[in-house]
Coordinates of C-alpha atoms in Angstrom, one line a residue:
M270 CA -9.0 23.2 -28.9
S271 CA -6.9 20.5 -27.0
T272 CA -4.6 18.2 -28.4
V273 CA -3.3 15.0 -27.1
A274 CA -0.4 16.2 -25.7
D275 CA -1.9 19.3 -23.2
A276 CA -4.1 15.6 -21.7
I277 CA -0.5 14.3 -22.0
R278 CA 0.4 17.4 -19.9
V279 CA -1.4 16.9 -17.6
L280 CA -1.2 13.7 -16.4
E281 CA 2.5 13.2 -16.5
A282 CA 2.1 16.2 -13.5
A283 CA -0.2 13.7 -12.0
Y284 CA 1.3 11.3 -12.8
P285 CA 5.7 12.8 -13.3
P286 CA 7.0 9.5 -15.2
A287 CA 10.1 9.9 -13.2
L288 CA 8.6 7.7 -10.8
A289 CA 7.9 4.9 -12.4
E290 CA 10.6 2.0 -12.1
G291 CA 13.0 1.1 -14.2
W292 CA 12.2 -2.0 -16.2
D293 CA 8.4 0.0 -16.6
A294 CA 7.3 1.3 -19.9
V295 CA 4.9 4.5 -19.6
G296 CA 3.8 7.2 -22.2
L297 CA 2.8 7.1 -25.1
V298 CA 2.5 4.1 -27.2
C299 CA 1.5 5.4 -30.1
G300 CA -0.6 8.4 -31.9
D301 CA 0.0 12.1 -32.6
R302 CA 1.2 14.5 -29.5
A303 CA -0.5 17.5 -32.9
E304 CA -3.6 15.6 -33.0
A305 CA -7.2 17.9 -31.7
L306 CA -8.5 16.2 -28.7
T307 CA -12.7 15.8 -28.0
K308 CA -13.3 12.8 -26.6
V309 CA -10.6 10.5 -23.9
L310 CA -11.3 6.6 -23.1
V311 CA -10.1 6.0 -19.6
C312 CA -9.4 1.4 -19.4
V313 CA -7.0 -0.5 -17.1
D314 CA -5.9 -2.4 -20.4
P315 CA -5.6 -1.4 -23.8
T316 CA -6.8 -5.2 -25.1
R317 CA -9.0 -5.3 -28.4
S318 CA -12.5 -5.0 -26.4
T319 CA -11.4 -1.4 -25.4
V320 CA -10.0 -0.2 -28.5
D321 CA -12.9 -1.3 -30.1
E322 CA -15.1 0.7 -27.0
A323 CA -13.1 4.1 -28.5
V324 CA -13.4 3.3 -32.0
E325 CA -17.0 3.2 -31.8
S326 CA -17.1 6.1 -29.5
G327 CA -15.5 8.6 -31.1
A328 CA -12.6 9.0 -28.7
Q329 CA -8.9 10.2 -29.9
L330 CA -7.1 8.5 -27.4
I331 CA -7.2 5.6 -24.4
V332 CA -5.3 7.0 -21.0
A333 CA -5.0 2.5 -20.1
H334 CA -2.8 2.1 -17.2
H335 CA -0.9 -1.3 -18.1
P336 CA 1.6 -1.2 -20.8
L337 CA 0.6 -2.7 -24.2
M338 CA 4.2 -3.1 -24.7
L339 CA 5.6 -3.6 -21.6
K340 CA 8.6 -6.3 -23.2
G341 CA 10.7 -4.8 -26.4
V342 CA 9.8 -5.9 -29.8
H343 CA 11.3 -5.6 -32.7
G344 CA 8.5 -5.1 -35.0
V345 CA 4.1 -4.6 -34.4
P346 CA 3.7 -6.9 -37.5
A347 CA -0.8 -6.8 -37.5
D348 CA -1.0 -10.3 -37.8
T349 CA 0.3 -10.3 -34.4
P350 CA -2.1 -9.7 -30.9
K351 CA -0.6 -6.4 -30.0
G352 CA 0.4 -5.3 -33.5
S353 CA -3.1 -5.5 -34.8
L354 CA -3.9 -3.4 -31.4
V355 CA -1.4 -1.0 -33.2
H356 CA -2.7 -0.9 -36.7
K357 CA -6.4 -0.9 -35.2
L358 CA -5.1 2.8 -33.2
I359 CA -3.3 4.1 -35.8
R360 CA -5.9 3.7 -39.3
N361 CA -8.6 5.0 -36.3
G362 CA -6.6 7.9 -35.4
I363 CA -6.5 6.5 -31.6
A364 CA -4.1 7.9 -29.6
L365 CA -2.8 5.5 -26.9
Y366 CA -0.9 6.6 -23.0
C367 CA 0.0 4.1 -20.4
A368 CA 0.2 5.5 -17.2
H369 CA 1.7 2.3 -15.1
T370 CA 3.8 2.1 -12.3
N371 CA 3.9 6.2 -11.6
A372 CA 0.5 5.6 -11.5
D373 CA 1.3 3.6 -8.8
A374 CA 3.6 6.0 -7.0
A375 CA 1.7 8.9 -7.4
D376 CA 0.1 11.2 -4.9
P377 CA -2.7 10.4 -5.1
G378 CA -2.0 7.1 -7.3
V379 CA -3.5 3.3 -8.2
S380 CA -3.7 3.1 -4.2
D381 CA -5.5 6.1 -2.9
A382 CA -8.3 5.5 -5.5
L383 CA -7.9 1.6 -4.0
A384 CA -8.4 3.0 -0.5
E385 CA -10.9 5.2 -1.5
A386 CA -13.5 2.9 -2.9
I387 CA -13.3 1.1 -0.2
G388 CA -14.0 3.6 2.5
L389 CA -10.6 4.1 4.1
V390 CA -8.6 7.5 5.1
V391 CA -5.1 7.2 3.8
T392 CA -3.0 8.1 5.9
A393 CA 0.4 7.1 4.7
P394 CA 2.5 4.9 1.7
L395 CA 2.7 1.1 2.2
N396 CA 6.3 1.2 0.9
P397 CA 7.1 5.2 1.1
N398 CA 9.5 7.1 -2.0
A399 CA 12.0 9.6 0.2
D400 CA 9.2 12.6 0.1
G401 CA 7.3 10.5 2.2
R402 CA 4.5 11.7 -0.3
T403 CA 5.0 9.1 -3.3
G404 CA 5.1 5.1 -3.3
I405 CA 3.6 1.9 -3.7
G406 CA 0.9 1.2 -1.5
R407 CA -1.1 3.2 1.0
I408 CA -2.1 2.5 4.2
G409 CA -5.9 4.2 6.3
E410 CA -8.2 3.6 9.0
L411 CA -11.7 2.4 9.1
P412 CA -14.4 4.8 10.6
E413 CA -14.4 1.9 13.1
A414 CA -13.3 -1.3 13.6
E415 CA -15.2 -4.1 12.3
P416 CA -15.2 -8.0 12.3
F417 CA -13.0 -9.4 9.5
A418 CA -16.0 -11.0 8.2
L419 CA -18.2 -7.1 7.3
F420 CA -15.2 -6.0 5.8
V421 CA -14.2 -8.9 4.0
D422 CA -18.3 -7.7 2.4
R423 CA -16.8 -4.3 2.6
V424 CA -14.0 -4.3 0.1
A425 CA -16.5 -7.1 -2.3
Q426 CA -19.4 -4.9 -2.5
A427 CA -16.4 -1.4 -3.8
L428 CA -15.0 -3.1 -6.1
P429 CA -16.3 -4.8 -9.4
V430 CA -17.3 -8.4 -9.6
T431 CA -15.2 -10.6 -11.8
E432 CA -15.6 -14.6 -11.6
G433 CA -12.8 -14.8 -9.1
G434 CA -14.2 -12.9 -6.6
V435 CA -12.4 -11.8 -3.6
R436 CA -10.8 -14.1 -1.1
A437 CA -9.4 -13.7 2.0
A438 CA -7.5 -14.8 5.1
G439 CA -7.8 -14.8 8.9
D440 CA -10.1 -15.3 11.7
P441 CA -13.6 -13.8 10.5
S442 CA -14.3 -12.5 13.6
R443 CA -10.6 -10.1 14.1
Q444 CA -11.7 -6.3 14.3
I445 CA -10.9 -4.2 11.9
K446 CA -9.7 -0.7 11.7
R447 CA -6.1 0.4 10.5
V448 CA -5.9 -1.3 6.8
A449 CA -3.1 -1.8 4.3
V450 CA -3.8 -1.9 0.1
S451 CA -1.7 -1.9 -2.7
G452 CA -3.7 -2.3 -6.1
G453 CA -2.6 -4.5 -8.3
A454 CA -0.1 -7.3 -7.2
G455 CA 1.2 -7.0 -4.2
D456 CA 2.6 -9.9 -2.4
S457 CA 6.0 -8.5 -2.3
Y458 CA 4.8 -6.5 0.0
L459 CA 3.8 -8.6 2.8
A460 CA 6.5 -8.4 4.8
T461 CA 6.1 -4.7 4.1
A462 CA 3.0 -4.6 5.6
T463 CA 3.5 -6.7 8.8
A464 CA 5.8 -4.4 9.4
A465 CA 3.4 -1.6 9.3
G466 CA 1.4 -3.2 11.8
V467 CA -2.4 -3.0 10.3
D468 CA -4.9 -5.8 11.0
A469 CA -5.7 -6.4 7.1
Y470 CA -3.7 -6.3 4.0
V471 CA -5.7 -6.1 0.8
T472 CA -4.1 -6.2 -2.9
A473 CA -4.2 -9.1 -5.5
D474 CA -2.3 -11.6 -7.3
L475 CA -1.4 -13.4 -3.9
R476 CA 0.5 -16.7 -4.3
H477 CA -0.3 -19.7 -2.0
H478 CA 2.7 -20.1 -0.6
P479 CA 3.8 -16.1 -0.1
A480 CA 0.6 -16.0 1.8
G481 CA 0.9 -19.1 3.7
E482 CA 3.9 -18.0 5.2
H483 CA 2.7 -14.9 5.5
L484 CA -0.4 -16.4 7.7
A485 CA 2.7 -18.1 10.4
V486 CA 4.0 -14.9 11.3
P487 CA 2.6 -13.9 14.4
G488 CA 0.1 -10.8 14.6
A489 CA 0.6 -10.6 10.4
P490 CA -2.5 -9.0 9.0
A491 CA -5.6 -10.9 7.6
L492 CA -5.5 -10.9 3.9
V493 CA -7.8 -9.9 1.2
D494 CA -7.0 -10.6 -1.8
V495 CA -8.9 -9.7 -5.2
A496 CA -8.8 -9.6 -8.9
H497 CA -6.1 -7.8 -10.3
W498 CA -7.9 -5.6 -12.4
A499 CA -11.2 -4.9 -9.6
S500 CA -8.0 -3.6 -7.6
E501 CA -6.9 -1.3 -10.7
W502 CA -10.3 -0.1 -12.3
P503 CA -11.2 2.7 -9.2
W504 CA -7.7 4.2 -10.9
C505 CA -9.3 4.7 -13.8
G506 CA -12.1 7.8 -12.3
Q507 CA -9.5 9.5 -10.7
A508 CA -7.4 9.9 -13.4
A509 CA -10.5 10.7 -15.3
G510 CA -11.2 13.3 -13.3
I511 CA -7.7 14.9 -13.2
L512 CA -7.9 15.2 -17.3
R513 CA -11.5 16.9 -16.5
A514 CA -10.6 19.0 -14.8
G515 CA -7.0 19.9 -15.9
L516 CA -7.7 20.9 -19.2
G517 CA -11.2 22.4 -18.2
G518 CA -13.7 20.9 -19.7
T519 CA -13.1 20.9 -22.8
V520 CA -13.0 17.1 -23.2
T521 CA -15.0 14.7 -22.3
V522 CA -13.8 11.9 -20.7
D523 CA -15.3 8.2 -20.3
V524 CA -14.5 5.4 -18.3
S525 CA -14.6 1.9 -19.5
T526 CA -16.9 -0.4 -17.5
L527 CA -15.5 -3.2 -19.2
R528 CA -14.2 -6.4 -17.4
T529 CA -11.4 -6.7 -18.4
D530 CA -10.8 -9.3 -16.1
P531 CA -8.8 -12.5 -17.9
W532 CA -10.8 -14.9 -15.8
T533 CA -14.3 -15.4 -17.4
A534 CA -15.4 -18.4 -15.4
Q535 CA -15.1 -20.7 -11.9
S536 CA -16.6 -23.2 -9.9
T537 CA -16.8 -23.6 -6.2
G538 CA -16.9 -27.2 -6.4
A539 CA -19.2 -30.0 -4.9
P540 CA -22.4 -27.7 -4.1
S541 CA -21.7 -27.8 -0.5
R542 CA -19.5 -25.3 -0.1
T543 CA -20.2 -21.9 0.9
G544 CA -16.8 -20.1 -0.1
R545 CA -16.8 -18.4 3.3
F546 CA -13.8 -19.2 5.9
T547 CA -13.8 -22.9 4.9
G548 CA -11.6 -25.3 7.1

């Protein structure tokens, strides 16, 4: 019989905690390492909906990408949003394990899953660590160059649908072959993507001023901005596969398909607007 500790061992071999940023909070949040394990739920966000899903499915462990408590807390009373989740997890015998920036930097990691979903062959990290293998983001290549307009559609088709959809900035006819990707918020790597000489950069949470300044640089890669949750959801399948293999098939590992992207509606404005390469 596998245990929560066995799953943690597999996860930490794939996503070493030492790769996490110093400010991050990764590892076991709550739960008993000695608890028997028959079912795991993998998700991006440990929210009310995914905790409810774990309870209903009979999972004893949630593996989430985002930390539940990234900032320090002095207590977890049940009448607070995060405290109520901790209480519900404990009452239902469910452990919570979070792999965040260590999963971002691992080889393979979050950005490898994003690159694979888009159809890229990864060639190198975008911002490599000293070992040259691990690090944030990935650089990859398409089998054949294609116009930016088609590439944007490729990204949209590859990722789960969100209300915010996929935004793009660049010449729709520009040929795209070499691409940088970074799952999650990636505007701190805009200059790195430019220095890498890629044709396009796919990430999430791009802001107005950094994006505008980036596009003013001659030769800067075109931008594709996707929902934060959607950019990291492909990692769930990767982590689930690692757990299934590492636990020898003794544990059922499910991937949550609940959309935990916080945005639930949008308006494109005037009915005549198409929202495609305007301006």
